[in-house]
Amino acid sequence: MSEPPRLAILGVPGTGKSTLAAALQHAVSPTVLQVAPSDDDEARQHRQLFDLTLLTGLDLLPATADHARLGALDQTFRDALSRYGLPYSLVYGQGKARSDNALMSIRFHLRITNGLQQPVSRWRWACEKCSDPDCEHQLFSNLLRDR
């Protein structure tokens, strides 16, 4: 890896953005963000500044948090990143597992952007610790279907 990726960390309050940024300082110098792009100009600027955005999952929120409000804000972040086609990865886990999952996402992103992209596969897995948004969606869809 010649240059470290330009990394943004985004997430709702209480999801460990600063802790994750500190854990990743040895590998990259991430920028912690409080808001997602809200228009084309902000998205263009985001794309110029960052190669990848790590979106912190809601798994660290305390039981006393306003989960409905924070969940809606989290969805707003996801919608904005998707709407503007900005590369992002979801990061979950406790402690070192969270930073390890973030590093795994970064390595995967670098593999794609450095011309080593693997053929597209329709293979899906149901892993509760996966950082792939499609997998997470499938996981929760399956849980709701099995109720």
Coordinates of N, CA and C in Angstrom, one line a residue:
M1 N 0.9 -1.2 0.0 CA 0.0 0.0 0.0 C 0.9 1.2 0.0
S2 N 0.9 2.0 -1.1 CA 1.7 3.2 -1.2 C 1.3 4.3 -0.3
E3 N 0.0 4.7 -0.4 CA -0.5 5.8 0.4 C -1.7 5.2 1.2
P4 N -1.8 5.6 2.5 CA -3.0 5.2 3.2 C -4.2 5.8 2.6
P5 N -5.3 5.1 2.7 CA -6.6 5.6 2.2 C -7.0 6.8 3.0
R6 N -7.7 7.7 2.3 CA -8.3 8.9 3.0 C -9.6 8.4 3.5
L7 N -9.7 8.4 4.8 CA -10.8 7.7 5.5 C -11.7 8.7 6.3
A8 N -13.0 8.6 6.2 CA -13.9 9.3 7.0 C -14.6 8.3 7.9
I9 N -14.9 8.7 9.1 CA -15.7 7.9 10.1 C -17.0 8.7 10.4
L10 N -18.1 8.1 10.1 CA -19.4 8.7 10.3 C -20.3 7.8 11.2
G11 N -21.1 8.4 12.0 CA -22.0 7.6 12.8 C -22.8 8.5 13.7
V12 N -23.9 8.0 14.3 CA -24.7 8.8 15.2 C -23.9 8.9 16.5
P13 N -24.3 9.9 17.4 CA -23.6 10.0 18.7 C -23.7 8.7 19.5
G14 N -22.6 8.4 20.1 CA -22.6 7.2 21.0 C -22.2 5.9 20.3
T15 N -21.8 6.0 19.0 CA -21.4 4.8 18.3 C -19.9 4.6 18.2
G16 N -19.1 5.3 19.0 CA -17.7 5.1 19.1 C -16.8 5.6 18.0
K17 N -17.2 6.7 17.3 CA -16.4 7.2 16.2 C -15.0 7.6 16.7
S18 N -14.9 8.4 17.7 CA -13.6 8.8 18.2 C -12.7 7.7 18.7
T19 N -13.3 6.7 19.3 CA -12.6 5.6 19.8 C -12.0 4.8 18.6
L20 N -12.9 4.6 17.6 CA -12.4 3.9 16.4 C -11.3 4.7 15.7
A21 N -11.5 6.0 15.6 CA -10.5 6.8 14.9 C -9.1 6.7 15.7
A22 N -9.2 6.7 17.0 CA -7.9 6.5 17.8 C -7.3 5.2 17.5
A23 N -8.1 4.1 17.4 CA -7.6 2.8 17.2 C -7.0 2.6 15.8
L24 N -7.5 3.4 14.9 CA -7.0 3.3 13.5 C -5.8 4.2 13.2
Q25 N -5.4 5.1 14.1 CA -4.4 6.1 13.9 C -3.1 5.5 13.4
H26 N -2.7 4.3 13.9 CA -1.5 3.7 13.5 C -1.5 3.3 12.0
A27 N -2.6 3.0 11.4 CA -2.7 2.6 10.0 C -3.1 3.7 9.1
V28 N -4.0 4.5 9.5 CA -4.6 5.6 8.7 C -4.8 6.8 9.6
S29 N -5.1 7.9 9.0 CA -5.5 9.1 9.8 C -6.9 9.5 9.4
P30 N -7.9 8.8 10.1 CA -9.3 9.1 9.7 C -9.7 10.4 10.2
T31 N -10.7 10.9 9.5 CA -11.4 12.2 9.9 C -12.8 11.8 10.4
V32 N -13.1 12.2 11.6 CA -14.4 12.0 12.2 C -15.4 13.0 11.7
L33 N -16.5 12.6 11.2 CA -17.6 13.5 10.7 C -18.8 13.4 11.5
Q34 N -19.6 14.5 11.6 CA -20.8 14.5 12.3 C -22.0 14.4 11.4
V35 N -21.9 14.8 10.2 CA -23.0 14.8 9.2 C -22.6 14.2 7.9
A36 N -23.6 13.6 7.2 CA -23.4 13.1 5.9 C -23.6 14.2 4.9
P37 N -23.1 14.0 3.6 CA -23.4 15.0 2.6 C -24.9 15.1 2.4
S38 N -25.4 16.4 2.1 CA -26.8 16.6 2.0 C -27.2 17.2 0.6
D39 N -26.2 17.4 -0.2 CA -26.5 17.9 -1.6 C -25.4 17.5 -2.5
D40 N -25.6 17.7 -3.8 CA -24.6 17.3 -4.8 C -23.2 17.9 -4.6
D41 N -23.2 19.2 -4.2 CA -21.9 19.8 -3.9 C -21.1 19.2 -2.8
E42 N -21.9 19.0 -1.7 CA -21.2 18.3 -0.5 C -20.8 16.9 -0.9
A43 N -21.6 16.2 -1.6 CA -21.2 14.8 -2.0 C -19.9 14.9 -2.9
R44 N -19.8 15.8 -3.8 CA -18.7 16.0 -4.7 C -17.4 16.3 -3.8
Q45 N -17.6 17.1 -2.9 CA -16.5 17.5 -2.0 C -16.1 16.2 -1.1
H46 N -17.1 15.5 -0.6 CA -16.8 14.3 0.2 C -16.0 13.3 -0.7
R47 N -16.4 13.1 -1.9 CA -15.7 12.2 -2.8 C -14.3 12.6 -3.1
Q48 N -14.0 13.9 -3.1 CA -12.7 14.4 -3.3 C -11.8 14.2 -2.1
L49 N -12.4 14.3 -0.9 CA -11.6 14.3 0.3 C -11.4 12.9 0.8
F50 N -12.3 12.0 0.5 CA -12.3 10.6 1.2 C -12.4 9.5 0.1
D51 N -11.6 8.5 0.4 CA -11.7 7.3 -0.5 C -12.8 6.3 0.0
L52 N -13.0 6.3 1.3 CA -13.9 5.4 2.0 C -14.5 6.0 3.2
T53 N -15.8 5.8 3.5 CA -16.4 6.2 4.7 C -16.8 5.0 5.5
L54 N -16.3 4.9 6.8 CA -16.7 3.9 7.7 C -17.9 4.4 8.5
L55 N -19.0 3.7 8.4 CA -20.2 4.1 9.1 C -20.4 3.2 10.4
T56 N -20.3 3.8 11.5 CA -20.3 3.0 12.8 C -21.7 2.5 13.0
G57 N -21.8 1.2 13.4 CA -23.1 0.6 13.7 C -23.7 1.0 15.0
L58 N -24.9 0.7 15.2 CA -25.6 1.1 16.4 C -25.5 0.2 17.6
D59 N -24.6 -0.8 17.5 CA -24.5 -1.9 18.5 C -23.9 -1.4 19.8
L60 N -23.2 -0.2 19.8 CA -22.6 0.3 21.1 C -23.6 1.2 21.8
L61 N -24.7 1.5 21.3 CA -25.6 2.5 22.0 C -26.1 1.9 23.3
P62 N -26.1 2.7 24.3 CA -26.6 2.2 25.6 C -28.1 2.0 25.6
A63 N -28.6 1.2 26.5 CA -30.1 0.9 26.5 C -30.9 2.2 26.7
T64 N -30.3 3.2 27.4 CA -31.0 4.4 27.7 C -31.1 5.4 26.5
A65 N -30.4 5.1 25.4 CA -30.4 6.0 24.3 C -31.8 6.0 23.6
D66 N -32.0 7.1 22.9 CA -33.3 7.2 22.1 C -33.0 6.5 20.8
H67 N -33.3 5.2 20.8 CA -33.0 4.3 19.7 C -33.8 4.7 18.5
A68 N -35.0 5.1 18.6 CA -35.9 5.5 17.5 C -35.3 6.7 16.7
R69 N -34.9 7.7 17.5 CA -34.4 9.0 16.9 C -33.0 8.7 16.3
L70 N -32.1 8.0 17.0 CA -30.8 7.7 16.5 C -30.8 6.7 15.3
G71 N -31.8 5.8 15.3 CA -31.9 4.9 14.2 C -32.4 5.6 13.0
A72 N -33.2 6.6 13.1 CA -33.7 7.4 12.0 C -32.5 8.2 11.4
L73 N -31.7 8.8 12.3 CA -30.5 9.5 11.9 C -29.5 8.6 11.2
D74 N -29.3 7.4 11.7 CA -28.4 6.5 11.1 C -28.9 6.1 9.7
Q75 N -30.2 6.0 9.5 CA -30.8 5.7 8.2 C -30.6 6.8 7.2
T76 N -30.7 8.1 7.8 CA -30.4 9.3 6.9 C -29.0 9.2 6.4
F77 N -28.0 8.9 7.3 CA -26.6 8.8 6.8 C -26.5 7.7 5.7
R78 N -27.1 6.5 5.9 CA -27.0 5.5 5.0 C -27.6 5.9 3.6
D79 N -28.8 6.5 3.7 CA -29.4 7.0 2.5 C -28.6 8.0 1.7
A80 N -28.0 8.9 2.4 CA -27.2 9.9 1.8 C -25.9 9.3 1.1
L81 N -25.2 8.4 1.8 CA -24.1 7.8 1.2 C -24.5 6.9 0.0
S82 N -25.6 6.3 0.1 CA -26.0 5.5 -1.1 C -26.5 6.3 -2.2
R83 N -27.3 7.4 -1.9 CA -27.8 8.3 -2.9 C -26.7 8.9 -3.8
Y84 N -25.7 9.3 -3.2 CA -24.6 9.9 -3.9 C -23.5 9.0 -4.4
G85 N -23.7 7.7 -4.2 CA -22.8 6.7 -4.6 C -21.4 6.8 -4.0
L86 N -21.4 7.1 -2.7 CA -20.1 7.3 -2.0 C -19.8 5.9 -1.4
P87 N -18.5 5.4 -1.6 CA -18.2 4.1 -1.0 C -18.1 4.2 0.5
Y88 N -18.9 3.2 1.1 CA -18.9 3.1 2.6 C -19.0 1.7 3.0
S89 N -18.6 1.5 4.3 CA -18.7 0.2 4.9 C -19.2 0.3 6.3
L90 N -20.0 -0.6 6.7 CA -20.5 -0.6 8.1 C -19.6 -1.3 9.0
V91 N -19.4 -0.7 10.2 CA -18.4 -1.3 11.2 C -19.2 -1.6 12.5
Y92 N -19.1 -2.8 12.9 CA -19.7 -3.3 14.2 C -18.6 -4.0 15.0
G93 N -18.9 -4.3 16.2 CA -18.0 -5.0 17.1 C -17.6 -4.3 18.4
Q94 N -17.2 -5.0 19.3 CA -16.7 -4.5 20.6 C -15.2 -4.4 20.6
G95 N -14.7 -3.3 21.1 CA -13.3 -3.1 21.3 C -12.4 -3.4 20.1
K96 N -11.4 -4.3 20.3 CA -10.5 -4.6 19.2 C -11.2 -5.2 18.0
A97 N -12.3 -5.9 18.2 CA -13.0 -6.5 17.1 C -13.6 -5.4 16.1
R98 N -13.9 -4.3 16.7 CA -14.5 -3.2 15.9 C -13.4 -2.6 15.0
S99 N -12.2 -2.4 15.6 CA -11.1 -1.8 14.7 C -10.6 -2.9 13.7
D100 N -10.6 -4.2 14.1 CA -10.2 -5.2 13.2 C -11.2 -5.3 12.0
N101 N -12.5 -5.1 12.3 CA -13.5 -5.1 11.2 C -13.3 -3.9 10.3
A102 N -13.0 -2.8 10.9 CA -12.7 -1.6 10.1 C -11.5 -1.8 9.2
L103 N -10.5 -2.4 9.7 CA -9.3 -2.6 8.9 C -9.6 -3.6 7.8
M104 N -10.4 -4.6 8.1 CA -10.8 -5.6 7.1 C -11.5 -4.9 5.9
S105 N -12.4 -4.0 6.3 CA -13.2 -3.2 5.3 C -12.2 -2.3 4.4
I106 N -11.2 -1.7 5.1 CA -10.3 -0.9 4.4 C -9.5 -1.7 3.4
R107 N -9.0 -2.9 3.8 CA -8.2 -3.8 3.0 C -9.1 -4.2 1.8
F108 N -10.3 -4.6 2.0 CA -11.2 -5.0 0.9 C -11.4 -3.8 -0.1
H109 N -11.6 -2.6 0.4 CA -11.8 -1.5 -0.4 C -10.5 -1.2 -1.3
L110 N -9.4 -1.3 -0.7 CA -8.1 -1.1 -1.4 C -7.9 -2.2 -2.5
R111 N -8.3 -3.4 -2.2 CA -8.2 -4.5 -3.2 C -9.0 -4.1 -4.4
I112 N -10.2 -3.6 -4.2 CA -11.1 -3.2 -5.3 C -10.5 -2.0 -6.1
T113 N -10.1 -0.9 -5.3 CA -9.7 0.3 -6.0 C -8.2 0.2 -6.6
N114 N -7.5 -0.8 -6.2 CA -6.1 -0.9 -6.7 C -6.1 -1.8 -8.0
G115 N -7.2 -2.1 -8.6 CA -7.3 -2.8 -9.8 C -7.2 -4.3 -9.6
L116 N -7.4 -4.8 -8.4 CA -7.3 -6.2 -8.1 C -8.7 -6.8 -7.9
Q117 N -9.7 -6.1 -8.4 CA -11.1 -6.5 -8.1 C -11.4 -7.9 -8.6
Q118 N -12.0 -8.6 -7.7 CA -12.4 -10.0 -8.0 C -13.7 -10.0 -8.8
P119 N -14.0 -11.0 -9.5 CA -15.2 -11.1 -10.3 C -16.4 -11.0 -9.3
V120 N -17.4 -10.3 -9.8 CA -18.6 -10.1 -8.9 C -19.2 -11.5 -8.6
S121 N -19.6 -11.7 -7.4 CA -20.1 -13.0 -7.0 C -21.5 -12.7 -6.3
R122 N -22.4 -13.6 -6.6 CA -23.7 -13.5 -5.9 C -23.8 -14.3 -4.6
W123 N -22.6 -14.8 -4.2 CA -22.5 -15.5 -3.0 C -22.9 -14.6 -1.8
R124 N -23.7 -15.0 -0.9 CA -24.1 -14.2 0.2 C -23.9 -15.1 1.5
W125 N -23.6 -14.4 2.6 CA -23.4 -15.1 3.8 C -24.3 -14.3 4.9
A126 N -24.6 -15.0 5.9 CA -25.4 -14.3 7.0 C -24.5 -14.3 8.2
C127 N -23.7 -13.2 8.3 CA -22.7 -13.1 9.4 C -23.1 -11.8 10.2
E128 N -23.3 -12.0 11.5 CA -23.7 -10.8 12.3 C -22.6 -9.8 12.4
K129 N -21.4 -10.1 12.1 CA -20.3 -9.2 12.2 C -19.8 -8.6 10.9
C130 N -20.5 -8.9 9.8 CA -20.1 -8.5 8.5 C -20.2 -7.0 8.3
S131 N -19.3 -6.4 7.5 CA -19.4 -5.0 7.3 C -20.0 -4.7 5.9
D132 N -20.6 -5.7 5.2 CA -21.1 -5.5 3.9 C -22.6 -5.1 4.1
P133 N -23.0 -3.9 3.6 CA -24.4 -3.4 3.8 C -25.5 -4.4 3.2
D134 N -25.2 -5.0 2.1 CA -26.1 -6.0 1.5 C -26.3 -7.2 2.5
C135 N -25.2 -7.6 3.0 CA -25.3 -8.8 3.9 C -26.1 -8.4 5.2
E136 N -25.9 -7.2 5.7 CA -26.6 -6.8 6.9 C -28.1 -6.7 6.6
H137 N -28.4 -6.2 5.4 CA -29.8 -6.1 5.0 C -30.4 -7.5 5.0
Q138 N -29.7 -8.4 4.4 CA -30.2 -9.8 4.3 C -30.4 -10.4 5.6
L139 N -29.5 -10.2 6.5 CA -29.5 -10.7 7.9 C -30.8 -10.3 8.6
F140 N -31.0 -9.0 8.6 CA -32.2 -8.4 9.3 C -33.5 -8.8 8.6
S141 N -33.5 -8.9 7.2 CA -34.7 -9.3 6.5 C -35.0 -10.8 6.9
N142 N -34.0 -11.6 7.0 CA -34.2 -13.0 7.4 C -34.8 -13.1 8.8
L143 N -34.3 -12.3 9.7 CA -34.8 -12.3 11.1 C -36.2 -11.9 11.1
L144 N -36.6 -10.9 10.4 CA -38.0 -10.4 10.4 C -38.9 -11.5 9.7
R145 N -38.4 -12.1 8.7 CA -39.2 -13.1 8.0 C -39.5 -14.3 8.9
D146 N -38.5 -14.7 9.7 CA -38.6 -15.9 10.6 C -39.3 -15.6 11.9
R147 N -39.8 -14.4 12.1 CA -40.5 -14.1 13.4 C -41.7 -15.0 13.6

